[in-house]
């Protein structure tokens, strides 16, 4: 398989935090960003969008599930999930939204992890 050497996923793809925590996104390789997806974060939480390759801090303010993507690689399934306070009240939003196929697969895999 060919690779351009770029890592195209978030590590870890699923992160548990507490409200008040700050999550730092760092780019290790290639060109990426981090942005929350509309409708995939708890009500009242702020949307975020980082610049490409930027080290970016997100403050987690509300309990619940946060779905986010790398905009350039959303199609390739570069997505991730943060769960604050083990609160899964809006978990369904991850898989009920209309995602590109690869992204849907990753959100499905993470949802399965959280519900088993
Ligand atoms: Cu990316």
Short mmCIF file of N, CA and C and ligand atoms in Angstrom, two decimals:
data_model
loop_
_atom_site.label_atom_id
_atom_site.label_comp_id
_atom_site.label_asym_id
_atom_site.label_seq_id
_atom_site.Cartn_x
_atom_site.Cartn_y
_atom_site.Cartn_z
N UNK A 1 0.83 -1.19 0.00
CA UNK A 1 0.00 0.00 0.00
C UNK A 1 0.87 1.25 0.00
N UNK A 2 0.47 2.22 -0.78
CA UNK A 2 1.21 3.48 -0.81
C UNK A 2 0.78 4.39 0.32
N UNK A 3 1.73 5.13 0.77
CA UNK A 3 1.42 6.11 1.80
C UNK A 3 2.23 7.37 1.52
N UNK A 4 1.66 8.51 1.82
CA UNK A 4 2.43 9.75 1.66
C UNK A 4 3.21 10.05 2.94
N UNK A 5 3.16 9.12 3.88
CA UNK A 5 3.88 9.32 5.12
C UNK A 5 3.10 10.10 6.15
N UNK A 6 1.97 10.62 5.74
CA UNK A 6 1.18 11.43 6.67
C UNK A 6 0.27 10.57 7.52
N UNK A 7 0.20 10.89 8.77
CA UNK A 7 -0.74 10.21 9.66
C UNK A 7 -2.11 10.85 9.46
N UNK A 8 -3.14 10.03 9.25
CA UNK A 8 -4.46 10.60 8.98
C UNK A 8 -5.50 10.10 9.97
N UNK A 9 -5.16 10.16 11.22
CA UNK A 9 -6.15 9.82 12.24
C UNK A 9 -5.79 10.56 13.53
N UNK A 10 -6.78 10.63 14.40
CA UNK A 10 -6.57 11.24 15.70
C UNK A 10 -6.18 10.16 16.71
N UNK A 11 -5.24 10.48 17.56
CA UNK A 11 -4.83 9.57 18.62
C UNK A 11 -5.03 10.25 19.97
N UNK A 12 -5.82 9.69 20.86
CA UNK A 12 -6.69 8.54 20.61
C UNK A 12 -7.96 8.99 19.91
N UNK A 13 -8.64 8.06 19.27
CA UNK A 13 -9.87 8.46 18.56
C UNK A 13 -11.01 8.69 19.54
N UNK A 14 -10.87 8.12 20.74
CA UNK A 14 -11.88 8.31 21.79
C UNK A 14 -11.18 8.74 23.07
N UNK A 15 -11.61 9.87 23.60
CA UNK A 15 -10.98 10.42 24.79
C UNK A 15 -12.03 10.76 25.83
N UNK A 16 -11.80 10.27 27.06
CA UNK A 16 -12.69 10.61 28.18
C UNK A 16 -12.08 11.74 29.00
N UNK A 17 -12.88 12.77 29.26
CA UNK A 17 -12.41 13.90 30.05
C UNK A 17 -13.50 14.30 31.05
N UNK A 18 -13.15 15.30 31.87
CA UNK A 18 -14.15 15.89 32.76
C UNK A 18 -14.41 17.32 32.30
N UNK A 19 -15.60 17.82 32.57
CA UNK A 19 -15.86 19.22 32.23
C UNK A 19 -14.85 20.09 32.99
N UNK A 20 -14.37 21.11 32.32
CA UNK A 20 -13.33 21.97 32.88
C UNK A 20 -11.95 21.59 32.35
N UNK A 21 -11.81 20.37 31.83
CA UNK A 21 -10.54 19.96 31.25
C UNK A 21 -10.29 20.69 29.93
N UNK A 22 -9.02 20.79 29.59
CA UNK A 22 -8.62 21.33 28.29
C UNK A 22 -8.01 20.21 27.47
N UNK A 23 -8.45 20.10 26.23
CA UNK A 23 -7.89 19.10 25.32
C UNK A 23 -6.99 19.82 24.33
N UNK A 24 -5.76 19.36 24.21
CA UNK A 24 -4.82 19.98 23.29
C UNK A 24 -4.64 19.11 22.05
N UNK A 25 -4.85 19.71 20.89
CA UNK A 25 -4.61 19.03 19.62
C UNK A 25 -3.24 19.44 19.10
N UNK A 26 -2.43 18.45 18.79
CA UNK A 26 -1.12 18.72 18.21
C UNK A 26 -0.97 17.94 16.92
N UNK A 27 -0.37 18.57 15.96
CA UNK A 27 -0.16 17.92 14.67
C UNK A 27 1.21 17.25 14.63
N UNK A 28 1.21 15.95 14.29
CA UNK A 28 2.47 15.21 14.27
C UNK A 28 3.03 15.05 12.87
N UNK A 29 2.16 15.11 11.87
CA UNK A 29 2.61 14.80 10.51
C UNK A 29 1.53 15.21 9.52
N UNK A 30 1.92 15.76 8.41
CA UNK A 30 0.94 16.13 7.39
C UNK A 30 0.25 17.44 7.74
N UNK A 31 -0.89 17.69 7.13
CA UNK A 31 -1.62 18.94 7.34
C UNK A 31 -3.03 18.66 7.82
N UNK A 32 -3.30 19.04 9.03
CA UNK A 32 -4.57 18.70 9.66
C UNK A 32 -5.11 19.88 10.47
N UNK A 33 -6.39 19.77 10.76
CA UNK A 33 -6.96 20.69 11.74
C UNK A 33 -7.91 19.90 12.63
N UNK A 34 -8.57 20.62 13.50
CA UNK A 34 -9.58 20.01 14.34
C UNK A 34 -10.77 20.95 14.36
N UNK A 35 -11.94 20.41 14.08
CA UNK A 35 -13.13 21.23 14.22
C UNK A 35 -14.32 20.41 14.66
N UNK A 36 -15.10 21.01 15.53
CA UNK A 36 -16.29 20.32 16.01
C UNK A 36 -17.34 20.32 14.90
N UNK A 37 -18.19 19.33 14.95
CA UNK A 37 -19.23 19.23 13.93
C UNK A 37 -20.54 19.75 14.49
N UNK A 38 -21.19 20.56 13.71
CA UNK A 38 -22.46 21.12 14.14
C UNK A 38 -23.45 19.99 14.45
N UNK A 39 -24.09 20.10 15.59
CA UNK A 39 -25.06 19.08 15.97
C UNK A 39 -24.43 17.89 16.67
N UNK A 40 -23.10 17.83 16.71
CA UNK A 40 -22.43 16.69 17.33
C UNK A 40 -21.67 17.08 18.59
N UNK A 41 -22.08 18.19 19.18
CA UNK A 41 -21.54 18.56 20.49
C UNK A 41 -22.73 18.88 21.39
N UNK A 42 -22.53 18.85 22.71
CA UNK A 42 -23.66 19.08 23.61
C UNK A 42 -24.24 20.49 23.41
N UNK A 43 -25.52 20.60 23.66
CA UNK A 43 -26.17 21.89 23.57
C UNK A 43 -25.50 22.88 24.52
N UNK A 44 -25.21 24.07 24.03
CA UNK A 44 -24.59 25.10 24.86
C UNK A 44 -23.07 25.13 24.74
N UNK A 45 -22.46 24.04 24.27
CA UNK A 45 -21.01 24.02 24.08
C UNK A 45 -20.64 24.83 22.83
N UNK A 46 -19.43 25.37 22.84
CA UNK A 46 -19.01 26.22 21.73
C UNK A 46 -18.38 25.40 20.61
N UNK A 47 -18.73 25.76 19.40
CA UNK A 47 -18.10 25.20 18.21
C UNK A 47 -16.62 25.62 18.21
N UNK A 48 -15.75 24.72 17.75
CA UNK A 48 -14.34 25.14 17.59
C UNK A 48 -13.85 24.79 16.19
N UNK A 49 -12.89 25.56 15.75
CA UNK A 49 -12.23 25.27 14.48
C UNK A 49 -10.81 25.82 14.53
N UNK A 50 -9.85 24.93 14.36
CA UNK A 50 -8.46 25.36 14.40
C UNK A 50 -7.98 25.61 12.98
N UNK A 51 -6.88 26.33 12.88
CA UNK A 51 -6.21 26.49 11.60
C UNK A 51 -5.46 25.20 11.28
N UNK A 52 -5.04 25.02 10.05
CA UNK A 52 -4.23 23.86 9.67
C UNK A 52 -2.93 23.87 10.46
N UNK A 53 -2.58 22.70 10.99
CA UNK A 53 -1.28 22.47 11.65
C UNK A 53 -1.09 23.24 12.95
N UNK A 54 -2.12 23.84 13.41
CA UNK A 54 -2.02 24.66 14.61
C UNK A 54 -2.15 23.77 15.86
N UNK A 55 -1.33 24.04 16.87
CA UNK A 55 -1.57 23.44 18.19
C UNK A 55 -2.73 24.20 18.80
N UNK A 56 -3.74 23.44 19.21
CA UNK A 56 -5.01 24.11 19.51
C UNK A 56 -5.63 23.52 20.77
N UNK A 57 -6.03 24.40 21.67
CA UNK A 57 -6.63 23.95 22.93
C UNK A 57 -8.15 24.14 22.90
N UNK A 58 -8.84 23.13 23.32
CA UNK A 58 -10.30 23.20 23.43
C UNK A 58 -10.69 22.99 24.88
N UNK A 59 -11.42 23.92 25.41
CA UNK A 59 -11.93 23.78 26.77
C UNK A 59 -13.27 23.06 26.71
N UNK A 60 -13.37 22.02 27.52
CA UNK A 60 -14.59 21.22 27.53
C UNK A 60 -15.50 21.74 28.64
N UNK A 61 -16.63 22.26 28.24
CA UNK A 61 -17.48 23.02 29.16
C UNK A 61 -18.76 22.32 29.58
N UNK A 62 -19.21 21.38 28.77
CA UNK A 62 -20.51 20.76 29.02
C UNK A 62 -20.38 19.24 29.00
N UNK A 63 -21.11 18.54 29.87
CA UNK A 63 -21.11 17.08 29.83
C UNK A 63 -21.69 16.59 28.51
N UNK A 64 -21.18 15.50 28.02
CA UNK A 64 -21.74 14.91 26.81
C UNK A 64 -20.67 14.50 25.82
N UNK A 65 -21.14 14.21 24.61
CA UNK A 65 -20.31 13.66 23.55
C UNK A 65 -19.99 14.76 22.54
N UNK A 66 -18.70 14.84 22.19
CA UNK A 66 -18.23 15.83 21.21
C UNK A 66 -17.67 15.09 20.00
N UNK A 67 -18.30 15.23 18.86
CA UNK A 67 -17.77 14.67 17.63
C UNK A 67 -17.02 15.75 16.88
N UNK A 68 -15.81 15.41 16.42
CA UNK A 68 -15.03 16.41 15.68
C UNK A 68 -14.32 15.75 14.51
N UNK A 69 -13.85 16.59 13.63
CA UNK A 69 -13.23 16.10 12.40
C UNK A 69 -11.95 16.88 12.10
N UNK A 70 -11.17 16.31 11.20
CA UNK A 70 -10.14 17.06 10.49
C UNK A 70 -10.75 17.39 9.14
N UNK A 71 -10.92 18.68 8.86
CA UNK A 71 -11.64 19.06 7.64
C UNK A 71 -11.02 18.49 6.36
N UNK A 72 -9.69 18.55 6.18
CA UNK A 72 -9.12 18.00 4.94
C UNK A 72 -9.31 16.48 4.80
N UNK A 73 -9.49 15.78 5.92
CA UNK A 73 -9.53 14.30 5.85
C UNK A 73 -10.80 13.70 6.41
N UNK A 74 -11.83 14.51 6.49
CA UNK A 74 -13.15 14.02 6.91
C UNK A 74 -13.59 12.86 6.00
N UNK A 75 -13.40 13.07 4.70
CA UNK A 75 -13.75 12.04 3.70
C UNK A 75 -13.00 10.72 3.95
N UNK A 76 -11.78 10.84 4.47
CA UNK A 76 -10.95 9.66 4.70
C UNK A 76 -11.19 9.06 6.08
N UNK A 77 -12.13 9.64 6.82
CA UNK A 77 -12.47 9.06 8.12
C UNK A 77 -11.62 9.59 9.26
N UNK A 78 -11.03 10.77 9.08
CA UNK A 78 -10.25 11.34 10.18
C UNK A 78 -11.18 12.12 11.08
N UNK A 79 -11.72 11.39 12.05
CA UNK A 79 -12.69 11.95 13.00
C UNK A 79 -12.37 11.42 14.39
N UNK A 80 -12.90 12.07 15.39
CA UNK A 80 -12.67 11.62 16.75
C UNK A 80 -13.80 12.03 17.67
N UNK A 81 -13.75 11.50 18.88
CA UNK A 81 -14.82 11.74 19.84
C UNK A 81 -14.23 12.01 21.22
N UNK A 82 -14.77 13.01 21.87
CA UNK A 82 -14.46 13.30 23.27
C UNK A 82 -15.74 13.08 24.07
N UNK A 83 -15.63 12.41 25.20
CA UNK A 83 -16.78 12.26 26.08
C UNK A 83 -16.45 12.92 27.42
N UNK A 84 -17.30 13.85 27.82
CA UNK A 84 -17.10 14.55 29.08
C UNK A 84 -18.02 14.00 30.15
N UNK A 85 -17.44 13.68 31.30
CA UNK A 85 -18.17 13.20 32.47
C UNK A 85 -18.94 11.90 32.22
N UNK A 86 -18.46 11.11 31.28
CA UNK A 86 -19.11 9.81 30.97
C UNK A 86 -20.57 9.99 30.56
N UNK A 87 -20.90 11.16 30.08
CA UNK A 87 -22.30 11.49 29.76
C UNK A 87 -22.57 11.19 28.28
N UNK A 88 -23.47 10.26 28.03
CA UNK A 88 -23.72 9.82 26.65
C UNK A 88 -25.07 10.29 26.11
N UNK A 89 -25.62 11.36 26.71
CA UNK A 89 -27.00 11.73 26.36
C UNK A 89 -27.18 12.06 24.88
N UNK A 90 -26.13 12.58 24.24
CA UNK A 90 -26.25 12.93 22.82
C UNK A 90 -25.42 12.01 21.92
N UNK A 91 -25.15 10.81 22.42
CA UNK A 91 -24.33 9.86 21.64
C UNK A 91 -24.92 9.57 20.26
N UNK A 92 -26.23 9.49 20.21
CA UNK A 92 -26.89 9.12 18.96
C UNK A 92 -26.58 10.08 17.81
N UNK A 93 -26.29 11.33 18.17
CA UNK A 93 -26.02 12.32 17.12
C UNK A 93 -24.81 11.92 16.27
N UNK A 94 -23.90 11.12 16.84
CA UNK A 94 -22.69 10.73 16.10
C UNK A 94 -23.03 9.95 14.84
N UNK A 95 -23.96 9.04 14.97
CA UNK A 95 -24.25 8.15 13.85
C UNK A 95 -25.51 8.53 13.09
N UNK A 96 -26.31 9.45 13.64
CA UNK A 96 -27.53 9.81 12.92
C UNK A 96 -27.26 10.89 11.87
N UNK A 97 -26.11 11.57 11.99
CA UNK A 97 -25.77 12.59 11.00
C UNK A 97 -25.33 11.93 9.69
N UNK A 98 -25.31 12.72 8.66
CA UNK A 98 -24.97 12.21 7.33
C UNK A 98 -23.48 12.45 7.05
N UNK A 99 -22.65 11.44 7.30
CA UNK A 99 -21.20 11.58 7.15
C UNK A 99 -20.72 10.89 5.87
N UNK A 100 -19.54 11.27 5.40
CA UNK A 100 -18.89 10.45 4.36
C UNK A 100 -18.71 9.03 4.89
N UNK A 101 -18.65 8.08 4.00
CA UNK A 101 -18.66 6.66 4.37
C UNK A 101 -17.59 6.29 5.40
N UNK A 102 -16.37 6.71 5.17
CA UNK A 102 -15.28 6.35 6.08
C UNK A 102 -15.47 6.98 7.47
N UNK A 103 -15.97 8.19 7.48
CA UNK A 103 -16.22 8.87 8.75
C UNK A 103 -17.33 8.16 9.52
N UNK A 104 -18.36 7.75 8.79
CA UNK A 104 -19.47 7.02 9.40
C UNK A 104 -18.97 5.74 10.06
N UNK A 105 -18.02 5.09 9.39
CA UNK A 105 -17.45 3.85 9.91
C UNK A 105 -16.74 4.09 11.25
N UNK A 106 -15.95 5.13 11.32
CA UNK A 106 -15.20 5.41 12.55
C UNK A 106 -16.16 5.82 13.68
N UNK A 107 -17.13 6.70 13.36
CA UNK A 107 -18.09 7.09 14.39
C UNK A 107 -18.88 5.87 14.86
N UNK A 108 -19.17 4.96 13.96
CA UNK A 108 -19.87 3.72 14.33
C UNK A 108 -19.02 2.87 15.25
N UNK A 109 -17.75 2.77 14.93
CA UNK A 109 -16.83 1.96 15.75
C UNK A 109 -16.71 2.55 17.16
N UNK A 110 -16.62 3.87 17.23
CA UNK A 110 -16.49 4.52 18.54
C UNK A 110 -17.78 4.37 19.34
N UNK A 111 -18.90 4.52 18.65
CA UNK A 111 -20.21 4.36 19.32
C UNK A 111 -20.33 2.94 19.89
N UNK A 112 -19.87 1.96 19.12
CA UNK A 112 -19.94 0.57 19.58
C UNK A 112 -19.08 0.38 20.83
N UNK A 113 -17.90 0.99 20.84
CA UNK A 113 -17.03 0.93 22.01
C UNK A 113 -17.72 1.50 23.25
N UNK A 114 -18.46 2.58 23.04
CA UNK A 114 -19.06 3.29 24.16
C UNK A 114 -20.31 2.60 24.70
N UNK A 115 -20.91 1.77 23.89
CA UNK A 115 -22.19 1.18 24.29
C UNK A 115 -22.07 -0.28 24.67
N UNK A 116 -20.89 -0.87 24.49
CA UNK A 116 -20.76 -2.30 24.81
C UNK A 116 -20.73 -2.54 26.32
CU1 LIG B 1 -6.23 15.32 8.71
#
